[in-house]
Coordinates of C-alpha atoms in Angstrom, one line a residue:
M21 CA -29.5 7.1 42.3
K22 CA -26.2 7.9 40.5
P23 CA -26.1 9.9 37.3
Y24 CA -25.0 6.9 35.1
Q25 CA -27.9 4.9 36.5
I26 CA -30.3 7.7 35.6
A27 CA -28.7 7.8 32.1
L28 CA -29.2 4.1 31.6
K29 CA -32.9 4.3 32.6
N30 CA -33.4 7.3 30.2
L31 CA -31.9 5.4 27.4
A32 CA -34.1 2.4 28.2
R33 CA -37.2 4.6 28.2
R34 CA -36.5 5.8 24.7
P35 CA -35.2 2.7 22.9
V36 CA -36.3 3.6 19.4
R37 CA -34.8 7.1 19.3
M38 CA -31.5 5.9 20.9
F39 CA -31.4 2.9 18.6
F40 CA -31.7 5.1 15.5
L41 CA -29.1 7.5 16.8
T42 CA -26.7 4.6 17.6
V43 CA -27.3 3.2 14.1
A44 CA -26.7 6.5 12.4
L45 CA -23.4 7.1 14.3
A46 CA -22.4 3.4 13.7
V47 CA -23.0 3.7 10.0
G48 CA -21.0 6.9 9.8
L49 CA -18.0 5.4 11.6
A50 CA -18.4 2.2 9.5
A51 CA -18.0 4.2 6.3
V52 CA -14.8 5.8 7.6
V53 CA -13.4 2.5 8.9
A54 CA -14.3 0.8 5.6
L55 CA -12.6 3.5 3.5
V56 CA -9.5 3.6 5.6
T57 CA -9.3 -0.2 5.8
L58 CA -9.8 -0.5 2.0
S59 CA -7.2 2.2 1.5
N60 CA -4.6 0.4 3.6
S61 CA -5.5 -3.0 2.1
M62 CA -5.4 -1.7 -1.4
T63 CA -2.1 0.0 -0.7
A64 CA -0.6 -3.3 0.4
N65 CA -2.2 -5.1 -2.5
I66 CA -1.0 -2.6 -5.1
E67 CA 2.5 -2.7 -3.7
Q68 CA 2.5 -6.5 -3.8
T69 CA 1.2 -6.5 -7.4
M70 CA 3.6 -3.8 -8.6
D71 CA 6.5 -5.7 -6.9
Q72 CA 5.7 -8.5 -9.3
F73 CA 6.3 -6.2 -12.3
G74 CA 10.1 -6.4 -11.7
A75 CA 12.6 -3.6 -11.6
N76 CA 11.7 0.0 -11.3
I77 CA 15.3 1.4 -11.2
L78 CA 17.7 0.7 -14.0
I79 CA 21.4 1.3 -13.6
T80 CA 23.6 1.4 -16.7
P81 CA 27.2 2.7 -17.4
K82 CA 27.5 6.2 -18.8
S83 CA 28.8 6.2 -22.4
N84 CA 29.8 8.8 -25.0
D85 CA 27.1 8.6 -27.7
L86 CA 25.7 10.8 -30.3
A87 CA 22.0 11.1 -31.4
L88 CA 21.9 11.1 -35.3
S89 CA 19.1 13.0 -37.0
Y90 CA 18.7 14.8 -40.3
G91 CA 15.8 16.7 -41.7
G92 CA 13.7 15.9 -38.6
I93 CA 14.2 12.2 -39.1
S94 CA 15.9 10.3 -36.2
L95 CA 18.5 7.8 -37.3
G96 CA 19.2 6.4 -33.9
R97 CA 22.3 6.7 -31.7
V98 CA 25.9 5.9 -32.2
S99 CA 28.0 4.9 -29.1
F100 CA 31.7 5.8 -29.2
D101 CA 32.6 3.6 -26.3
Q102 CA 31.0 0.7 -24.5
R103 CA 31.6 0.8 -20.8
E104 CA 30.9 -1.7 -18.1
L105 CA 30.2 -1.4 -14.4
D106 CA 32.5 -2.6 -11.7
P107 CA 31.1 -5.2 -9.2
S108 CA 31.9 -2.9 -6.3
V109 CA 28.9 -0.8 -7.3
L110 CA 26.6 -3.6 -5.9
Q111 CA 27.9 -2.8 -2.4
R112 CA 27.6 0.9 -2.9
I113 CA 24.0 0.5 -4.0
K114 CA 23.3 -1.4 -0.8
S115 CA 24.9 1.3 1.4
I116 CA 22.6 4.2 0.4
K117 CA 20.5 6.0 3.0
N118 CA 17.3 4.2 2.0
K119 CA 19.0 0.8 1.7
E120 CA 16.2 -0.8 3.7
N121 CA 13.8 0.0 0.8
I122 CA 15.8 -2.1 -1.7
A123 CA 14.1 -5.4 -2.3
V124 CA 16.2 -6.9 -5.0
V125 CA 19.5 -6.0 -6.8
A126 CA 19.9 -8.0 -10.0
P127 CA 23.2 -7.5 -11.9
K128 CA 23.4 -8.7 -15.6
V129 CA 26.1 -9.2 -18.2
L130 CA 25.0 -9.1 -21.9
G131 CA 26.7 -10.5 -24.9
A132 CA 26.0 -12.0 -28.3
V133 CA 26.8 -15.7 -28.8
K134 CA 26.3 -18.3 -31.5
V135 CA 24.5 -21.6 -30.6
Q136 CA 23.9 -24.2 -33.2
D137 CA 24.7 -21.7 -35.9
R138 CA 22.1 -19.3 -34.5
D139 CA 22.8 -15.9 -33.0
L140 CA 21.4 -15.5 -29.5
L141 CA 21.7 -12.8 -26.8
L142 CA 23.4 -14.3 -23.8
V143 CA 22.3 -12.9 -20.4
G144 CA 24.3 -13.7 -17.3
V145 CA 22.3 -13.3 -14.2
D146 CA 22.2 -14.2 -10.5
F147 CA 19.4 -16.7 -10.8
E148 CA 18.3 -16.3 -7.1
A149 CA 17.9 -12.5 -7.5
E150 CA 16.5 -12.8 -11.0
L151 CA 13.7 -15.2 -10.0
R152 CA 12.8 -12.9 -7.1
L153 CA 12.7 -9.9 -9.4
K154 CA 10.6 -11.5 -12.1
R155 CA 7.9 -13.3 -10.1
W156 CA 5.6 -13.6 -13.1
W157 CA 8.0 -16.0 -14.8
R158 CA 6.7 -19.6 -15.1
L159 CA 9.2 -22.3 -15.7
T160 CA 8.9 -25.7 -17.4
G161 CA 11.5 -27.7 -15.6
T162 CA 13.4 -27.0 -12.4
E163 CA 14.9 -23.7 -11.2
P164 CA 18.5 -23.2 -12.3
A165 CA 20.8 -23.8 -9.3
A166 CA 24.1 -25.3 -10.5
A167 CA 27.0 -23.4 -12.1
D168 CA 26.3 -25.1 -15.5
D169 CA 22.5 -24.7 -15.5
A170 CA 20.8 -22.5 -18.1
L171 CA 17.4 -21.1 -18.7
L172 CA 16.0 -20.7 -22.2
G173 CA 13.2 -18.5 -23.4
V174 CA 10.4 -20.4 -25.1
A175 CA 11.1 -18.9 -28.5
A176 CA 14.8 -19.6 -28.3
A177 CA 14.1 -23.2 -27.1
R178 CA 11.7 -23.7 -30.0
A179 CA 14.3 -22.4 -32.5
L180 CA 17.1 -24.6 -31.1
G181 CA 14.8 -27.6 -30.7
V182 CA 15.8 -28.3 -27.1
E183 CA 13.8 -29.3 -24.0
P184 CA 14.5 -29.2 -20.3
G185 CA 17.2 -31.7 -19.5
D186 CA 19.1 -31.3 -22.8
R187 CA 22.6 -29.8 -23.0
L188 CA 23.8 -26.8 -25.0
K189 CA 27.3 -25.9 -26.0
V190 CA 28.0 -22.2 -25.8
A191 CA 31.5 -21.2 -26.9
D192 CA 33.7 -23.8 -25.2
R193 CA 31.3 -24.5 -22.3
S194 CA 28.4 -27.0 -21.9
F195 CA 25.2 -26.1 -20.1
K196 CA 22.3 -28.1 -19.0
V197 CA 18.9 -26.6 -19.9
S198 CA 17.4 -26.7 -16.5
A199 CA 14.1 -25.1 -17.5
V200 CA 12.4 -23.4 -20.4
L201 CA 10.6 -20.1 -19.7
Q202 CA 7.0 -20.2 -20.6
D203 CA 5.6 -17.6 -23.0
T204 CA 5.9 -14.1 -21.5
G205 CA 5.2 -12.0 -24.7
S206 CA 8.5 -10.1 -24.0
Q207 CA 12.1 -10.2 -25.2
D208 CA 12.8 -12.7 -22.5
D209 CA 11.3 -15.4 -24.8
S210 CA 14.3 -15.1 -27.1
L211 CA 17.1 -15.0 -24.5
L212 CA 19.5 -17.5 -23.1
F213 CA 20.1 -17.1 -19.4
V214 CA 23.2 -18.5 -17.7
P215 CA 24.9 -17.9 -14.3
L216 CA 26.6 -14.5 -14.1
A217 CA 30.2 -15.8 -13.7
A218 CA 29.8 -18.1 -16.7
A219 CA 28.5 -15.3 -18.9
Q220 CA 31.4 -13.1 -17.8
A221 CA 33.9 -15.8 -18.8
I222 CA 32.2 -16.5 -22.2
T223 CA 32.0 -12.8 -23.2
G224 CA 35.4 -11.9 -21.8
K225 CA 33.9 -9.5 -19.3
Q226 CA 35.3 -11.1 -16.1
G227 CA 34.6 -8.9 -13.1
R228 CA 32.3 -6.6 -15.2
I229 CA 28.6 -5.9 -15.2
T230 CA 26.6 -4.5 -18.1
L231 CA 23.6 -3.3 -16.2
I232 CA 21.8 -3.6 -12.9
E233 CA 18.0 -3.8 -12.2
V234 CA 16.8 -2.7 -8.7
A235 CA 13.4 -3.6 -7.3
A236 CA 12.3 -1.0 -4.8
L237 CA 8.5 -1.1 -5.0
C238 CA 7.9 -1.6 -1.4
G239 CA 5.8 0.2 1.3
G240 CA 6.7 3.9 1.3
C241 CA 9.7 3.7 -1.0
P242 CA 10.8 7.2 -1.9
I243 CA 11.8 6.3 -5.5
T244 CA 12.9 9.8 -6.4
D245 CA 15.1 10.1 -3.3
M246 CA 16.6 6.6 -3.9
T247 CA 17.4 7.4 -7.5
G248 CA 19.3 10.5 -6.4
Q249 CA 21.1 8.6 -3.7
I250 CA 22.2 5.9 -6.1
S251 CA 23.3 8.5 -8.6
K252 CA 25.4 10.1 -6.0
A253 CA 26.9 6.8 -4.9
L254 CA 27.6 5.9 -8.6
P255 CA 28.8 9.0 -10.4
D256 CA 29.9 7.0 -13.4
A257 CA 26.5 5.3 -13.9
R258 CA 23.2 6.4 -15.4
V259 CA 20.4 5.8 -13.0
S260 CA 16.8 6.0 -14.2
A261 CA 13.4 5.1 -12.6
I262 CA 10.3 3.8 -14.3
K263 CA 8.4 6.8 -13.1
Q264 CA 5.1 6.0 -14.8
V265 CA 4.7 2.8 -12.7
V266 CA 5.7 4.5 -9.5
E267 CA 3.8 7.7 -10.0
G268 CA 0.7 5.9 -11.1
R269 CA 0.7 3.7 -8.1
L270 CA 1.3 6.5 -5.7
Q271 CA -1.4 8.7 -7.3
T272 CA -4.0 6.0 -7.0
I273 CA -3.2 5.3 -3.4
G274 CA -3.1 9.0 -2.6
Q275 CA -6.4 9.8 -4.2
L276 CA -8.1 7.0 -2.2
K277 CA -6.6 8.2 1.1
R278 CA -7.6 11.8 0.4
F279 CA -11.1 10.6 -0.4
S280 CA -11.1 8.7 2.9
L281 CA -10.1 11.7 4.9
G282 CA -12.5 14.0 3.2
M283 CA -15.4 11.5 3.7
G284 CA -14.4 11.1 7.3
G285 CA -14.6 14.9 7.9
V286 CA -18.0 15.1 6.3
I287 CA -19.4 12.2 8.3
A288 CA -17.9 13.7 11.5
L289 CA -19.8 17.0 10.9
I290 CA -23.0 15.1 10.1
S291 CA -22.6 13.1 13.3
L292 CA -22.1 16.3 15.4
A293 CA -25.2 17.8 14.0
L294 CA -27.2 14.6 14.5
V295 CA -26.2 14.2 18.1
F296 CA -26.7 17.9 18.8
I297 CA -30.2 18.0 17.4
T298 CA -31.2 14.8 19.2
M299 CA -29.9 15.9 22.5
M300 CA -31.5 19.3 22.3
G301 CA -34.8 17.7 21.5
N302 CA -34.2 15.3 24.4
V303 CA -33.6 18.2 26.8
N304 CA -36.7 20.1 25.7
E305 CA -38.8 17.0 26.2
R306 CA -37.5 16.4 29.7
K307 CA -38.0 19.9 31.2
M308 CA -40.2 18.5 33.9
E309 CA -37.7 15.8 34.8
I310 CA -34.7 18.2 34.8
G311 CA -36.7 20.7 36.9
I312 CA -37.4 18.1 39.5
F313 CA -33.7 17.2 39.6
R314 CA -32.8 20.8 40.1
A315 CA -35.6 21.3 42.7
I316 CA -34.3 18.5 44.8
G317 CA -30.8 19.8 44.8
Y318 CA -29.1 18.5 41.7
R319 CA -26.4 21.0 40.7
T320 CA -25.5 22.0 37.1
G321 CA -22.6 19.5 37.1
H322 CA -25.0 16.6 38.1
V323 CA -27.5 17.4 35.4
M324 CA -24.8 17.8 32.8
G325 CA -23.3 14.5 33.9
I326 CA -26.6 12.7 33.2
I327 CA -26.9 14.2 29.6
L328 CA -23.2 13.6 28.8
A329 CA -23.3 10.0 30.2
E330 CA -26.2 9.3 27.8
A331 CA -24.3 10.7 24.9
G332 CA -21.1 8.9 25.9
L333 CA -22.9 5.6 26.2
V334 CA -24.4 6.0 22.7
G335 CA -21.1 7.0 21.3
L336 CA -19.3 4.0 22.9
L337 CA -21.9 1.5 21.5
S338 CA -21.9 3.2 18.1
G339 CA -18.1 3.1 18.0
M340 CA -17.8 -0.6 18.7
A341 CA -20.7 -1.5 16.3
G342 CA -19.4 0.9 13.6
Y343 CA -15.9 -0.5 13.7
L344 CA -17.0 -4.1 13.3
L345 CA -19.5 -3.1 10.6
G346 CA -16.8 -1.2 8.7
L347 CA -14.5 -4.2 8.7
G348 CA -17.3 -6.3 7.3
A349 CA -18.0 -3.8 4.6
A350 CA -14.3 -3.6 3.7
A351 CA -14.1 -7.3 3.5
V352 CA -17.0 -7.5 1.1
A353 CA -15.8 -4.6 -1.1
L354 CA -12.1 -5.4 -1.3
P355 CA -12.3 -8.3 -3.8
F356 CA -14.1 -6.0 -6.3
M357 CA -11.5 -3.2 -5.9
A358 CA -8.2 -5.0 -5.5
Q359 CA -5.6 -5.4 -8.1
S360 CA -5.1 -9.2 -7.6
G361 CA -7.4 -12.1 -7.5
D362 CA -6.5 -13.0 -3.9
P363 CA -6.5 -9.8 -1.9
K364 CA -5.8 -9.8 1.8
L365 CA -7.8 -7.6 4.2
L366 CA -5.3 -5.5 6.2
V367 CA -6.9 -5.4 9.7
Q368 CA -5.3 -2.9 12.1
W369 CA -6.8 -3.6 15.5
Q370 CA -4.8 -0.7 16.9
V371 CA -7.1 1.6 15.0
A372 CA -10.2 0.3 16.8
L373 CA -9.5 2.2 20.1
P374 CA -8.9 5.6 18.5
A375 CA -12.0 5.1 16.3
I376 CA -14.2 4.3 19.2
V377 CA -12.8 7.1 21.3
A378 CA -13.3 9.5 18.4
V379 CA -17.0 8.7 18.0
T380 CA -17.5 8.9 21.8
L381 CA -15.7 12.3 21.8
V382 CA -17.9 13.5 18.9
S383 CA -21.0 12.5 20.8
L384 CA -19.8 14.3 24.0
V385 CA -18.8 17.5 22.1
A386 CA -22.2 17.6 20.3
A387 CA -24.1 17.0 23.6
W388 CA -22.1 19.5 25.6
W389 CA -24.2 22.6 24.8
P390 CA -27.6 20.8 25.4
A391 CA -26.2 19.4 28.6
L392 CA -25.1 22.9 29.7
K393 CA -28.5 24.3 28.8
A394 CA -30.2 21.6 30.9
G395 CA -27.8 22.1 33.8
K396 CA -28.6 25.9 33.9
M397 CA -32.3 25.4 33.7
D398 CA -34.3 27.3 36.3
P399 CA -36.3 24.8 38.4
A400 CA -39.2 27.3 38.7
D401 CA -39.4 27.8 34.9
A402 CA -39.2 24.0 34.3
L403 CA -42.0 23.3 36.9
R404 CA -44.1 26.2 35.6
S405 CA -44.3 24.4 32.2
L406 CA -46.2 21.5 33.8

């Protein structure tokens, strides 16, 4: 009879003990798999949610200004010159080292205009980029697409008494109100958005850009490095990042990942101890059986092979059951922990094999000393205990 056959028969003879050992290892692995899967899924979910918050890097032209204060009271800032950015900066932004981390580049031109005897802030945008940048926008009407399409904030539309489909005259140009922006609770509600080229012509800023918003909230984006790279590429611009958003997201994800690693280490130690104690008890109970094996010519390697085969089989079964159990637990817990209402479980099947192998190795390592003790057992001592 071969060692693996003896191992199978031994496992079958002690089903209750081996069942609880398998369950204990499986639950330990399931906890690690669930935490890692939750960590990865929440990372993707948080990134997707934060992407919807818009730009996290703001680029504006440098200007000479002076902060006014007297007696500890701030009176604001006075700008001595109003500069604009050259359109060539758009290509320079897209040529930085981490250009693959840039999701959206949205240039803007700002200017005050009078519409129906009301003062409005005109914002010239690239509507395709702007709508990708501000995914939380909800429009009443159709997305602006033509060169004479305009988008009005809800407060501005209410003040002017216009609806989607109406036309507005701005300076000497006529625009069709393609859509009205639903209430956002922000300054966007009071703005008039038109195509970038049209706004440049109206404000007399042809070929100029007032500011640029960059969305770089994507997987693994090094925001600090990107800010430095853009600053180096644009020496005449002021580049700033919304650090609170980025750092808050990275801190949350990092804490969860560190907790997952720490929990995994604790569970691995507990599993080692559990397998070691179980296998040591198994060896002590089977002194007669091991003594007979040694008396009929089984060598140390043969006996060790039987004990290690048992541990390996238990580890293999525990690994497969634990991985599936962990995925199930993560799927149940994710909706309660995610940032959005429709989270997606990020299943990485390539992790399954390393997880199963890791549990099997833990079982083998823990069983090595008991197996060695069994293999070196003196047949006479073992038979004398009968």
